[in-house]
mmCIF file of C-alpha atoms in Angstrom:
data_model
loop_
_atom_site.group_PDB
_atom_site.id
_atom_site.type_symbol
_atom_site.label_atom_id
_atom_site.label_comp_id
_atom_site.label_asym_id
_atom_site.label_seq_id
_atom_site.Cartn_x
_atom_site.Cartn_y
_atom_site.Cartn_z
ATOM 1 C CA UNK L 1 33.967 62.816 4.223
ATOM 2 C CA UNK L 2 35.553 59.408 4.757
ATOM 3 C CA UNK L 3 32.709 58.418 7.158
ATOM 4 C CA UNK L 4 30.147 59.333 4.489
ATOM 5 C CA UNK L 5 31.899 57.181 1.877
ATOM 6 C CA UNK L 6 32.051 54.203 4.273
ATOM 7 C CA UNK L 7 28.346 54.667 5.116
ATOM 8 C CA UNK L 8 27.367 54.735 1.431
ATOM 9 C CA UNK L 9 29.481 51.638 0.766
ATOM 10 C CA UNK L 10 27.896 49.669 3.624
ATOM 11 C CA UNK L 11 24.395 50.738 2.596
ATOM 12 C CA UNK L 12 25.014 49.594 -0.981
ATOM 13 C CA UNK L 13 26.420 46.301 0.272
ATOM 14 C CA UNK L 14 23.344 45.638 2.422
ATOM 15 C CA UNK L 15 21.024 46.408 -0.484
ATOM 16 C CA UNK L 16 23.050 44.165 -2.781
ATOM 17 C CA UNK L 17 22.969 41.227 -0.349
ATOM 18 C CA UNK L 18 19.259 41.783 0.311
ATOM 19 C CA UNK L 19 18.543 41.836 -3.412
ATOM 20 C CA UNK L 20 20.619 38.704 -3.928
ATOM 21 C CA UNK L 21 18.824 36.882 -1.105
ATOM 22 C CA UNK L 22 15.498 38.012 -2.516
ATOM 23 C CA UNK L 23 16.424 36.527 -5.868
ATOM 24 C CA UNK L 24 17.502 33.305 -4.146
ATOM 25 C CA UNK L 25 14.229 33.145 -2.211
ATOM 26 C CA UNK L 26 12.284 33.753 -5.410
ATOM 27 C CA UNK L 27 14.317 31.091 -7.189
ATOM 28 C CA UNK L 28 13.738 28.602 -4.351
ATOM 29 C CA UNK L 29 10.027 29.421 -4.360
ATOM 30 C CA UNK L 30 9.865 28.790 -8.093
ATOM 31 C CA UNK L 31 11.666 25.476 -7.605
ATOM 32 C CA UNK L 32 9.131 24.526 -4.921
ATOM 33 C CA UNK L 33 6.264 25.487 -7.217
ATOM 34 C CA UNK L 34 7.789 23.461 -10.040
ATOM 35 C CA UNK L 35 8.212 20.495 -7.698
ATOM 36 C CA UNK L 36 4.560 20.673 -6.647
ATOM 37 C CA UNK L 37 3.567 20.966 -10.292
ATOM 38 C CA UNK L 38 5.625 17.912 -11.208
ATOM 39 C CA UNK L 39 4.075 15.904 -8.365
ATOM 40 C CA UNK L 40 0.596 16.846 -9.510
ATOM 41 C CA UNK L 41 1.438 15.923 -13.088
ATOM 42 C CA UNK L 42 2.763 12.557 -11.919
ATOM 43 C CA UNK L 43 -0.669 11.595 -10.563
ATOM 44 C CA UNK L 44 -2.348 9.545 -13.250
ATOM 45 C CA UNK L 45 -5.723 10.655 -14.508
ATOM 46 C CA UNK L 46 -8.150 7.800 -15.107
ATOM 47 C CA UNK L 47 -10.675 8.508 -17.843
ATOM 48 C CA UNK L 48 -11.920 4.987 -18.573
ATOM 49 C CA UNK L 49 -15.491 4.791 -17.258
ATOM 50 C CA UNK L 50 -16.046 1.209 -18.408
ATOM 51 C CA UNK L 51 -14.638 -0.354 -15.239
ATOM 52 C CA UNK L 52 -17.080 1.521 -13.029
ATOM 53 C CA UNK L 53 -19.980 0.651 -15.326
ATOM 54 C CA UNK L 54 -18.946 -3.006 -15.317
ATOM 55 C CA UNK L 55 -18.614 -3.099 -11.521
ATOM 56 C CA UNK L 56 -22.028 -1.438 -11.205
ATOM 57 C CA UNK L 57 -23.646 -4.117 -13.355
ATOM 58 C CA UNK L 58 -21.901 -6.858 -11.360
ATOM 59 C CA UNK L 59 -23.299 -5.243 -8.193
ATOM 60 C CA UNK L 60 -26.863 -5.042 -9.446
ATOM 61 C CA UNK L 61 -26.624 -1.260 -9.788
ATOM 62 C CA UNK L 62 -27.712 0.552 -12.937
ATOM 63 C CA UNK L 63 -24.594 2.238 -14.405
ATOM 64 C CA UNK L 64 -24.517 5.955 -15.153
ATOM 65 C CA UNK L 65 -23.975 5.315 -18.867
ATOM 66 C CA UNK L 66 -25.422 2.858 -21.377
ATOM 67 C CA UNK L 67 -22.185 0.943 -21.973
ATOM 68 C CA UNK L 68 -23.784 -2.342 -20.892
ATOM 69 C CA UNK L 69 -27.436 -1.607 -21.604
ATOM 70 C CA UNK L 70 -27.970 -5.040 -23.210
ATOM 71 C CA UNK L 71 -27.020 -6.686 -19.933
ATOM 72 C CA UNK L 72 -29.227 -4.567 -17.672
ATOM 73 C CA UNK L 73 -32.158 -5.077 -20.027
ATOM 74 C CA UNK L 74 -31.924 -8.843 -19.613
ATOM 75 C CA UNK L 75 -34.307 -10.678 -17.312
ATOM 76 C CA UNK L 76 -31.335 -12.408 -15.697
ATOM 77 C CA UNK L 77 -29.788 -9.136 -14.548
ATOM 78 C CA UNK L 78 -33.067 -7.555 -13.458
ATOM 79 C CA UNK L 79 -33.858 -10.543 -11.236
ATOM 80 C CA UNK L 80 -30.341 -10.499 -9.798
ATOM 81 C CA UNK L 81 -30.446 -6.744 -9.220
ATOM 82 C CA UNK L 82 -33.704 -6.977 -7.308
ATOM 83 C CA UNK L 83 -32.426 -9.824 -5.127
ATOM 84 C CA UNK L 84 -29.007 -8.395 -4.345
ATOM 85 C CA UNK L 85 -30.283 -4.915 -3.539
ATOM 86 C CA UNK L 86 -32.715 -6.411 -1.037
ATOM 87 C CA UNK L 87 -29.900 -8.453 0.511
ATOM 88 C CA UNK L 88 -27.693 -5.397 0.952
ATOM 89 C CA UNK L 89 -30.565 -3.369 2.326
ATOM 90 C CA UNK L 90 -31.204 -6.078 4.915
ATOM 91 C CA UNK L 91 -27.531 -5.988 5.956
ATOM 92 C CA UNK L 92 -27.199 -2.195 5.998
ATOM 93 C CA UNK L 93 -28.030 -1.891 9.706
ATOM 94 C CA UNK L 94 -25.203 -4.266 10.674
ATOM 95 C CA UNK L 95 -22.742 -2.427 8.429
ATOM 96 C CA UNK L 96 -23.776 0.823 10.075
ATOM 97 C CA UNK L 97 -23.049 -0.658 13.520
ATOM 98 C CA UNK L 98 -19.610 -1.813 12.336
ATOM 99 C CA UNK L 99 -18.758 1.634 10.969
ATOM 100 C CA UNK L 100 -19.920 3.441 14.102
ATOM 101 C CA UNK L 101 -17.966 1.051 16.315
ATOM 102 C CA UNK L 102 -14.840 1.571 14.207
ATOM 103 C CA UNK L 103 -15.162 5.367 14.421
ATOM 104 C CA UNK L 104 -14.709 5.148 18.175
ATOM 105 C CA UNK L 105 -12.649 2.033 18.867
ATOM 106 C CA UNK L 106 -10.356 2.153 15.820
ATOM 107 C CA UNK L 107 -9.957 5.920 15.757
ATOM 108 C CA UNK L 108 -6.252 5.865 16.584
ATOM 109 C CA UNK L 109 -5.451 3.141 14.066
ATOM 110 C CA UNK L 110 -7.296 5.079 11.368
ATOM 111 C CA UNK L 111 -5.379 8.268 12.118
ATOM 112 C CA UNK L 112 -1.849 7.032 11.507
ATOM 113 C CA UNK L 113 -0.191 6.919 8.098
ATOM 114 C CA UNK L 114 0.201 3.596 6.376
ATOM 115 C CA UNK L 115 -1.847 0.838 4.818
ATOM 116 C CA UNK L 116 -4.015 -2.079 5.891
ATOM 117 C CA UNK L 117 -2.553 -5.582 5.511
ATOM 118 C CA UNK L 118 -5.129 -8.379 5.341
ATOM 119 C CA UNK L 119 -3.644 -11.861 4.805
ATOM 120 C CA UNK L 120 -5.896 -14.941 4.545
ATOM 121 C CA UNK L 121 -8.561 -12.507 3.355
ATOM 122 C CA UNK L 122 -10.154 -14.198 0.389
ATOM 123 C CA UNK L 123 -12.237 -11.497 -1.297
ATOM 124 C CA UNK L 124 -13.266 -9.770 1.945
ATOM 125 C CA UNK L 125 -12.495 -6.119 1.230
ATOM 126 C CA UNK L 126 -15.899 -5.510 2.835
ATOM 127 C CA UNK L 127 -14.810 -5.713 6.486
ATOM 128 C CA UNK L 128 -11.402 -4.138 5.868
ATOM 129 C CA UNK L 129 -13.004 -1.065 4.282
ATOM 130 C CA UNK L 130 -15.690 -0.806 6.976
ATOM 131 C CA UNK L 131 -13.189 -1.001 9.832
ATOM 132 C CA UNK L 132 -10.424 1.058 8.213
ATOM 133 C CA UNK L 133 -11.994 3.612 5.833
ATOM 134 C CA UNK L 134 -9.180 6.139 6.289
ATOM 135 C CA UNK L 135 -6.442 4.069 4.680
ATOM 136 C CA UNK L 136 -5.345 4.784 1.123
ATOM 137 C CA UNK L 137 -3.900 1.314 0.505
ATOM 138 C CA UNK L 138 -5.149 -2.204 1.223
ATOM 139 C CA UNK L 139 -2.953 -5.277 0.759
ATOM 140 C CA UNK L 140 -4.937 -8.510 0.602
ATOM 141 C CA UNK L 141 -3.771 -12.092 0.138
ATOM 142 C CA UNK L 142 -5.686 -15.321 -0.383
ATOM 143 C CA UNK L 143 -5.299 -18.704 -2.040
ATOM 144 C CA UNK L 144 -8.105 -17.958 -4.483
ATOM 145 C CA UNK L 145 -7.135 -16.827 -8.012
ATOM 146 C CA UNK L 146 -7.529 -13.238 -9.182
ATOM 147 C CA UNK L 147 -9.738 -14.291 -12.071
ATOM 148 C CA UNK L 148 -10.789 -12.168 -15.025
ATOM 149 C CA UNK L 149 -13.580 -9.724 -15.832
ATOM 150 C CA UNK L 150 -16.861 -11.249 -17.042
ATOM 151 C CA UNK L 151 -17.178 -11.129 -20.876
ATOM 152 C CA UNK L 152 -20.835 -10.089 -20.918
ATOM 153 C CA UNK L 153 -20.793 -9.284 -24.648
ATOM 154 C CA UNK L 154 -19.947 -12.923 -25.374
ATOM 155 C CA UNK L 155 -22.432 -14.465 -22.945
ATOM 156 C CA UNK L 156 -25.886 -15.765 -23.787
ATOM 157 C CA UNK L 157 -28.957 -14.978 -21.694
ATOM 158 C CA UNK L 158 -28.709 -18.402 -20.051
ATOM 159 C CA UNK L 159 -24.998 -17.956 -19.305
ATOM 160 C CA UNK L 160 -25.670 -14.573 -17.726
ATOM 161 C CA UNK L 161 -28.441 -16.104 -15.646
ATOM 162 C CA UNK L 162 -26.099 -18.806 -14.315
ATOM 163 C CA UNK L 163 -23.365 -16.247 -13.686
ATOM 164 C CA UNK L 164 -25.570 -13.932 -11.629
ATOM 165 C CA UNK L 165 -27.115 -16.809 -9.664
ATOM 166 C CA UNK L 166 -23.648 -18.110 -8.790
ATOM 167 C CA UNK L 167 -22.332 -14.631 -7.988
ATOM 168 C CA UNK L 168 -25.184 -14.111 -5.543
ATOM 169 C CA UNK L 169 -24.586 -17.507 -3.918
ATOM 170 C CA UNK L 170 -20.871 -16.807 -3.518
ATOM 171 C CA UNK L 171 -21.686 -13.856 -1.221
ATOM 172 C CA UNK L 172 -23.901 -15.819 1.147
ATOM 173 C CA UNK L 173 -21.356 -16.780 3.807
ATOM 174 C CA UNK L 174 -19.565 -13.438 4.025
ATOM 175 C CA UNK L 175 -22.844 -11.516 4.287
ATOM 176 C CA UNK L 176 -24.553 -13.879 6.712
ATOM 177 C CA UNK L 177 -21.670 -15.406 8.681
ATOM 178 C CA UNK L 178 -19.025 -12.661 8.207
ATOM 179 C CA UNK L 179 -16.480 -15.052 6.661
ATOM 180 C CA UNK L 180 -15.869 -17.129 3.545
ATOM 181 C CA UNK L 181 -15.851 -20.918 3.782
ATOM 182 C CA UNK L 182 -12.620 -22.163 2.209
ATOM 183 C CA UNK L 183 -14.263 -25.227 0.678
ATOM 184 C CA UNK L 184 -17.032 -23.117 -0.851
ATOM 185 C CA UNK L 185 -14.551 -20.676 -2.376
ATOM 186 C CA UNK L 186 -12.710 -23.557 -4.038
ATOM 187 C CA UNK L 187 -15.878 -24.103 -6.043
ATOM 188 C CA UNK L 188 -17.495 -20.659 -6.161
ATOM 189 C CA UNK L 189 -14.470 -18.583 -7.195
ATOM 190 C CA UNK L 190 -12.430 -20.907 -9.392
ATOM 191 C CA UNK L 191 -14.707 -21.316 -12.412
ATOM 192 C CA UNK L 192 -15.820 -24.810 -11.362
ATOM 193 C CA UNK L 193 -19.446 -23.810 -10.876
ATOM 194 C CA UNK L 194 -19.632 -21.192 -13.621
ATOM 195 C CA UNK L 195 -16.718 -20.671 -15.990
ATOM 196 C CA UNK L 196 -16.947 -16.872 -15.937
ATOM 197 C CA UNK L 197 -16.927 -16.646 -12.118
ATOM 198 C CA UNK L 198 -13.261 -17.493 -11.840
ATOM 199 C CA UNK L 199 -11.669 -15.436 -9.071
ATOM 200 C CA UNK L 200 -11.849 -12.891 -6.290
ATOM 201 C CA UNK L 201 -12.012 -9.882 -8.600
ATOM 202 C CA UNK L 202 -15.756 -10.410 -9.033
ATOM 203 C CA UNK L 203 -16.551 -10.021 -5.332
ATOM 204 C CA UNK L 204 -13.929 -7.332 -4.755
ATOM 205 C CA UNK L 205 -15.680 -5.144 -7.324
ATOM 206 C CA UNK L 206 -19.158 -5.930 -5.994
ATOM 207 C CA UNK L 207 -18.201 -5.041 -2.422
ATOM 208 C CA UNK L 208 -16.458 -1.804 -3.415
ATOM 209 C CA UNK L 209 -19.478 -0.671 -5.436
ATOM 210 C CA UNK L 210 -21.919 -1.582 -2.677
ATOM 211 C CA UNK L 211 -19.787 0.501 -0.308
ATOM 212 C CA UNK L 212 -20.387 3.408 -2.700
ATOM 213 C CA UNK L 213 -16.953 3.646 -4.286
ATOM 214 C CA UNK L 214 -16.244 4.542 -7.886
ATOM 215 C CA UNK L 215 -13.936 2.140 -9.724
ATOM 216 C CA UNK L 216 -11.323 4.166 -11.588
ATOM 217 C CA UNK L 217 -8.916 1.509 -12.820
ATOM 218 C CA UNK L 218 -8.307 -2.244 -12.795
ATOM 219 C CA UNK L 219 -4.806 -3.424 -13.620
ATOM 220 C CA UNK L 220 -3.552 -7.028 -13.574
ATOM 221 C CA UNK L 221 -0.010 -7.161 -12.205
ATOM 222 C CA UNK L 222 2.984 -9.483 -12.094
ATOM 223 C CA UNK L 223 5.807 -9.719 -9.573
ATOM 224 C CA UNK L 224 9.371 -9.976 -10.822
ATOM 225 C CA UNK L 225 12.020 -11.943 -8.951
ATOM 226 C CA UNK L 226 13.424 -8.800 -7.303
ATOM 227 C CA UNK L 227 10.049 -7.878 -5.795
ATOM 228 C CA UNK L 228 8.985 -5.315 -8.389
ATOM 229 C CA UNK L 229 5.288 -5.142 -9.254
ATOM 230 C CA UNK L 230 4.649 -4.380 -12.921
ATOM 231 C CA UNK L 231 1.495 -4.126 -15.081
ATOM 232 C CA UNK L 232 0.415 -7.102 -17.181
ATOM 233 C CA UNK L 233 -1.558 -7.201 -20.421
ATOM 234 C CA UNK L 234 -3.683 -10.171 -19.360
ATOM 235 C CA UNK L 235 -5.579 -11.342 -16.299
ATOM 236 C CA UNK L 236 -3.751 -14.675 -16.162
ATOM 237 C CA UNK L 237 -1.733 -13.326 -13.246
ATOM 238 C CA UNK L 238 -1.483 -13.737 -9.483
ATOM 239 C CA UNK L 239 -2.045 -10.080 -8.644
ATOM 240 C CA UNK L 240 -4.378 -7.186 -9.406
ATOM 241 C CA UNK L 241 -4.476 -3.510 -8.464
ATOM 242 C CA UNK L 242 -7.835 -1.737 -8.225
ATOM 243 C CA UNK L 243 -7.948 2.053 -7.968
ATOM 244 C CA UNK L 244 -11.146 3.457 -6.448
ATOM 245 C CA UNK L 245 -12.466 6.608 -4.812
ATOM 246 C CA UNK L 246 -15.523 7.697 -2.808
ATOM 247 C CA UNK L 247 -18.416 8.862 -4.957
ATOM 248 C CA UNK L 248 -18.256 12.630 -5.287
ATOM 249 C CA UNK L 249 -14.617 12.820 -4.204
ATOM 250 C CA UNK L 250 -12.624 11.517 -7.147
ATOM 251 C CA UNK L 251 -9.351 12.979 -5.874
ATOM 252 C CA UNK L 252 -9.388 10.879 -2.691
ATOM 253 C CA UNK L 253 -8.024 7.860 -4.503
ATOM 254 C CA UNK L 254 -7.434 4.543 -2.795
ATOM 255 C CA UNK L 255 -5.825 1.361 -4.049
ATOM 256 C CA UNK L 256 -6.406 -2.303 -3.379
ATOM 257 C CA UNK L 257 -3.770 -4.926 -4.126
ATOM 258 C CA UNK L 258 -4.885 -8.546 -4.136
ATOM 259 C CA UNK L 259 -2.388 -11.403 -4.411
ATOM 260 C CA UNK L 260 -3.178 -15.061 -4.936
ATOM 261 C CA UNK L 261 -0.451 -16.696 -2.870
ATOM 262 C CA UNK L 262 0.464 -19.447 -0.421
ATOM 263 C CA UNK L 263 1.723 -17.924 2.841
ATOM 264 C CA UNK L 264 3.184 -21.072 4.374
ATOM 265 C CA UNK L 265 6.894 -20.997 5.225
ATOM 266 C CA UNK L 266 7.952 -22.967 2.152
ATOM 267 C CA UNK L 267 6.535 -20.229 -0.118
ATOM 268 C CA UNK L 268 6.594 -16.998 1.903
ATOM 269 C CA UNK L 269 10.302 -16.586 2.570
ATOM 270 C CA UNK L 270 12.430 -13.407 2.817
ATOM 271 C CA UNK L 271 13.696 -14.175 -0.694
ATOM 272 C CA UNK L 272 10.226 -14.559 -2.205
ATOM 273 C CA UNK L 273 9.119 -11.748 -4.581
ATOM 274 C CA UNK L 274 5.909 -11.132 -2.613
ATOM 275 C CA UNK L 275 7.806 -10.877 0.683
ATOM 276 C CA UNK L 276 10.264 -8.397 -0.865
ATOM 277 C CA UNK L 277 7.448 -6.264 -2.273
ATOM 278 C CA UNK L 278 5.431 -6.228 0.946
ATOM 279 C CA UNK L 279 8.519 -5.332 2.954
ATOM 280 C CA UNK L 280 8.691 -2.052 1.009
ATOM 281 C CA UNK L 281 5.043 -1.114 1.619
ATOM 282 C CA UNK L 282 3.958 1.331 4.378
ATOM 283 C CA UNK L 283 1.925 -1.209 6.354
ATOM 284 C CA UNK L 284 0.754 0.120 9.717
ATOM 285 C CA UNK L 285 -2.198 -2.120 10.586
ATOM 286 C CA UNK L 286 -2.901 -5.818 10.090
ATOM 287 C CA UNK L 287 -6.422 -7.253 10.102
ATOM 288 C CA UNK L 288 -6.914 -10.973 10.798
ATOM 289 C CA UNK L 289 -10.289 -12.693 10.788
ATOM 290 C CA UNK L 290 -11.342 -16.309 10.259
ATOM 291 C CA UNK L 291 -7.716 -17.170 9.475
ATOM 292 C CA UNK L 292 -8.079 -20.928 10.136
ATOM 293 C CA UNK L 293 -5.594 -20.698 13.046
ATOM 294 C CA UNK L 294 -2.792 -21.100 10.497
ATOM 295 C CA UNK L 295 -0.383 -18.854 12.387
ATOM 296 C CA UNK L 296 -0.775 -21.122 15.407
ATOM 297 C CA UNK L 297 1.241 -23.639 13.372
ATOM 298 C CA UNK L 298 5.022 -23.712 13.100
ATOM 299 C CA UNK L 299 5.034 -23.683 9.310
ATOM 300 C CA UNK L 300 3.388 -20.256 9.137
ATOM 301 C CA UNK L 301 6.092 -18.589 11.218
ATOM 302 C CA UNK L 302 7.388 -16.272 8.468
ATOM 303 C CA UNK L 303 4.083 -14.491 7.887
ATOM 304 C CA UNK L 304 3.539 -14.305 11.650
ATOM 305 C CA UNK L 305 6.956 -12.698 12.196
ATOM 306 C CA UNK L 306 6.377 -10.342 9.280
ATOM 307 C CA UNK L 307 3.142 -9.078 10.836
ATOM 308 C CA UNK L 308 4.706 -8.620 14.269
ATOM 309 C CA UNK L 309 7.580 -6.664 12.751
ATOM 310 C CA UNK L 310 5.589 -4.400 10.418
ATOM 311 C CA UNK L 311 2.405 -3.673 12.348
ATOM 312 C CA UNK L 312 1.694 -0.819 14.713
ATOM 313 C CA UNK L 313 -1.808 -2.219 15.241
ATOM 314 C CA UNK L 314 -3.275 -5.705 14.877
ATOM 315 C CA UNK L 315 -7.045 -6.189 14.851
ATOM 316 C CA UNK L 316 -7.854 -9.880 15.091
ATOM 317 C CA UNK L 317 -10.099 -12.604 16.403
ATOM 318 C CA UNK L 318 -8.663 -15.665 18.149
ATOM 319 C CA UNK L 319 -7.897 -17.394 14.817
ATOM 320 C CA UNK L 320 -5.065 -14.974 14.051
ATOM 321 C CA UNK L 321 -1.783 -14.841 15.973
ATOM 322 C CA UNK L 322 -1.721 -16.666 19.353
ATOM 323 C CA UNK L 323 -1.901 -14.427 22.412
ATOM 324 C CA UNK L 324 1.508 -15.579 23.688
ATOM 325 C CA UNK L 325 3.256 -13.604 20.927
ATOM 326 C CA UNK L 326 1.834 -10.372 22.357
ATOM 327 C CA UNK L 327 2.716 -10.846 26.037
ATOM 328 C CA UNK L 328 6.374 -9.804 25.957
ATOM 329 C CA UNK L 329 5.662 -6.295 27.247
ATOM 330 C CA UNK L 330 5.815 -4.637 23.830
ATOM 331 C CA UNK L 331 2.066 -4.668 23.143
ATOM 332 C CA UNK L 332 -1.079 -3.208 24.668
ATOM 333 C CA UNK L 333 -4.091 -5.505 24.327
ATOM 334 C CA UNK L 334 -7.707 -4.318 24.330
ATOM 335 C CA UNK L 335 -10.245 -7.137 24.455
ATOM 336 C CA UNK L 336 -13.765 -7.028 23.011
ATOM 337 C CA UNK L 337 -16.646 -9.467 23.222
ATOM 338 C CA UNK L 338 -16.044 -12.842 24.835
ATOM 339 C CA UNK L 339 -13.937 -15.981 24.541
ATOM 340 C CA UNK L 340 -14.792 -19.525 25.552
ATOM 341 C CA UNK L 341 -13.365 -21.948 22.985
ATOM 342 C CA UNK L 342 -13.007 -22.293 19.193
ATOM 343 C CA UNK L 343 -15.690 -23.960 17.109
ATOM 344 C CA UNK L 344 -15.504 -27.767 16.904
ATOM 345 C CA UNK L 345 -13.599 -27.752 13.605
ATOM 346 C CA UNK L 346 -10.703 -25.937 15.313
ATOM 347 C CA UNK L 347 -11.035 -27.349 18.838
ATOM 348 C CA UNK L 348 -7.305 -28.143 19.004
ATOM 349 C CA UNK L 349 -6.448 -24.430 18.993
ATOM 350 C CA UNK L 350 -8.021 -23.524 22.315
ATOM 351 C CA UNK L 351 -5.966 -20.876 24.173
ATOM 352 C CA UNK L 352 -6.134 -21.178 27.943
ATOM 353 C CA UNK L 353 -4.121 -17.984 28.428
ATOM 354 C CA UNK L 354 -6.642 -16.091 26.307
ATOM 355 C CA UNK L 355 -9.527 -17.604 28.274
ATOM 356 C CA UNK L 356 -7.882 -16.568 31.545
ATOM 357 C CA UNK L 357 -7.230 -13.049 30.268
ATOM 358 C CA UNK L 358 -10.850 -12.582 29.202
ATOM 359 C CA UNK L 359 -12.202 -13.870 32.501
ATOM 360 C CA UNK L 360 -9.837 -11.911 34.743
ATOM 361 C CA UNK L 361 -9.800 -8.613 32.868
ATOM 362 C CA UNK L 362 -12.305 -6.010 34.018
ATOM 363 C CA UNK L 363 -11.566 -3.830 30.990
ATOM 364 C CA UNK L 364 -13.095 -6.155 28.387
ATOM 365 C CA UNK L 365 -15.357 -4.009 26.215
ATOM 366 C CA UNK L 366 -18.650 -5.170 24.692
ATOM 367 C CA UNK L 367 -18.814 -6.008 20.995
ATOM 368 C CA UNK L 368 -22.109 -4.861 19.431
ATOM 369 C CA UNK L 369 -21.955 -7.257 16.459
ATOM 370 C CA UNK L 370 -20.964 -10.796 15.571
ATOM 371 C CA UNK L 371 -17.821 -11.583 13.590
ATOM 372 C CA UNK L 372 -15.565 -14.525 12.789
ATOM 373 C CA UNK L 373 -16.274 -18.221 13.187
ATOM 374 C CA UNK L 374 -18.435 -17.506 16.232
ATOM 375 C CA UNK L 375 -20.483 -15.027 14.259
ATOM 376 C CA UNK L 376 -23.446 -14.646 16.606
ATOM 377 C CA UNK L 377 -23.515 -11.420 18.584
ATOM 378 C CA UNK L 378 -22.446 -12.052 22.161
ATOM 379 C CA UNK L 379 -20.188 -14.993 21.252
ATOM 380 C CA UNK L 380 -17.527 -13.280 19.130
ATOM 381 C CA UNK L 381 -13.921 -12.525 20.049
ATOM 382 C CA UNK L 382 -12.016 -9.453 18.869
ATOM 383 C CA UNK L 383 -8.752 -7.865 20.013
ATOM 384 C CA UNK L 384 -7.128 -4.557 19.155
ATOM 385 C CA UNK L 385 -3.424 -4.891 19.861
ATOM 386 C CA UNK L 386 -1.123 -1.860 19.737
ATOM 387 C CA UNK L 387 2.661 -1.937 19.655
ATOM 388 C CA UNK L 388 4.258 0.030 22.491
ATOM 389 C CA UNK L 389 7.287 1.969 21.223
#
């Protein structure tokens, strides 16, 4: 009798514990569901279609709505649209080669989590997006101002004509030489040639649209002294955030941050707001191209050290960080193309160690396109440098 009572007691206890655990599991599952729900609700939904329509018009593309129909009906825009579409069509084969090369050679860099850091970039989101399409975040810095959106509703036919002519001219060097000329940008993107063409935002939007992205949001930003980035009500700022997504895949959102900033040591210090903000970002890859050999100079040591500390990968030509900073045994270097000497303007920054490495290394891979200051195919230098953990 006693054995039966003990058996019944133990059975009841097991059932009670099982029931209690079941309730706990159910409770934990509900908490997990609620957490997922909260995370989904935290993701902002962008319903403003004006930005995409505006970027389309700036790119010579007819928008999907009639928000700016007066502009696209103008002779100025129709001429611009015809010209710019032909230009992009002519360049499409080169862009295809870049993308196919990146699929193979930059596969590993594109597979790791993080963002793409592109200092000394100007408005060149074009090459960053072609080389690193998998990243969700791009961090770009240049001396050129952010600028403001073109006020088409306030512009006359003649003003629109001058704007579109100047916008087309401002793309010439990046599309034909693969880089922006600093002196040209000081005129083209500062409002000196045409008042409305006053910053990098114009070309950033054009390039994103021509790469078939949908513009979901444009937000001017300001940096506080503690390195916090906050929205601004006006475009008279030194930063902008652009949210975009591939056409047909609106949920695959990406973001581009552009900062107008001086990266020399006197400005880019560990106490600077921009330095503090960047330090908190998940940067995994740095891209350096046509960087004027600035990090070969002592007074750009802070940005150089920042890149070496934060980056798992560095893709650069010879104008980026000198080779000697990658020969301490902590980096693997893959060479592409060729190296002889810099162009005449930068002749003082010849690297003998880089020349020797190119001419003694049997593992130098071909580069099927031109890029950088030596933009002709067969003359360009490119290096993919990976940090060895």
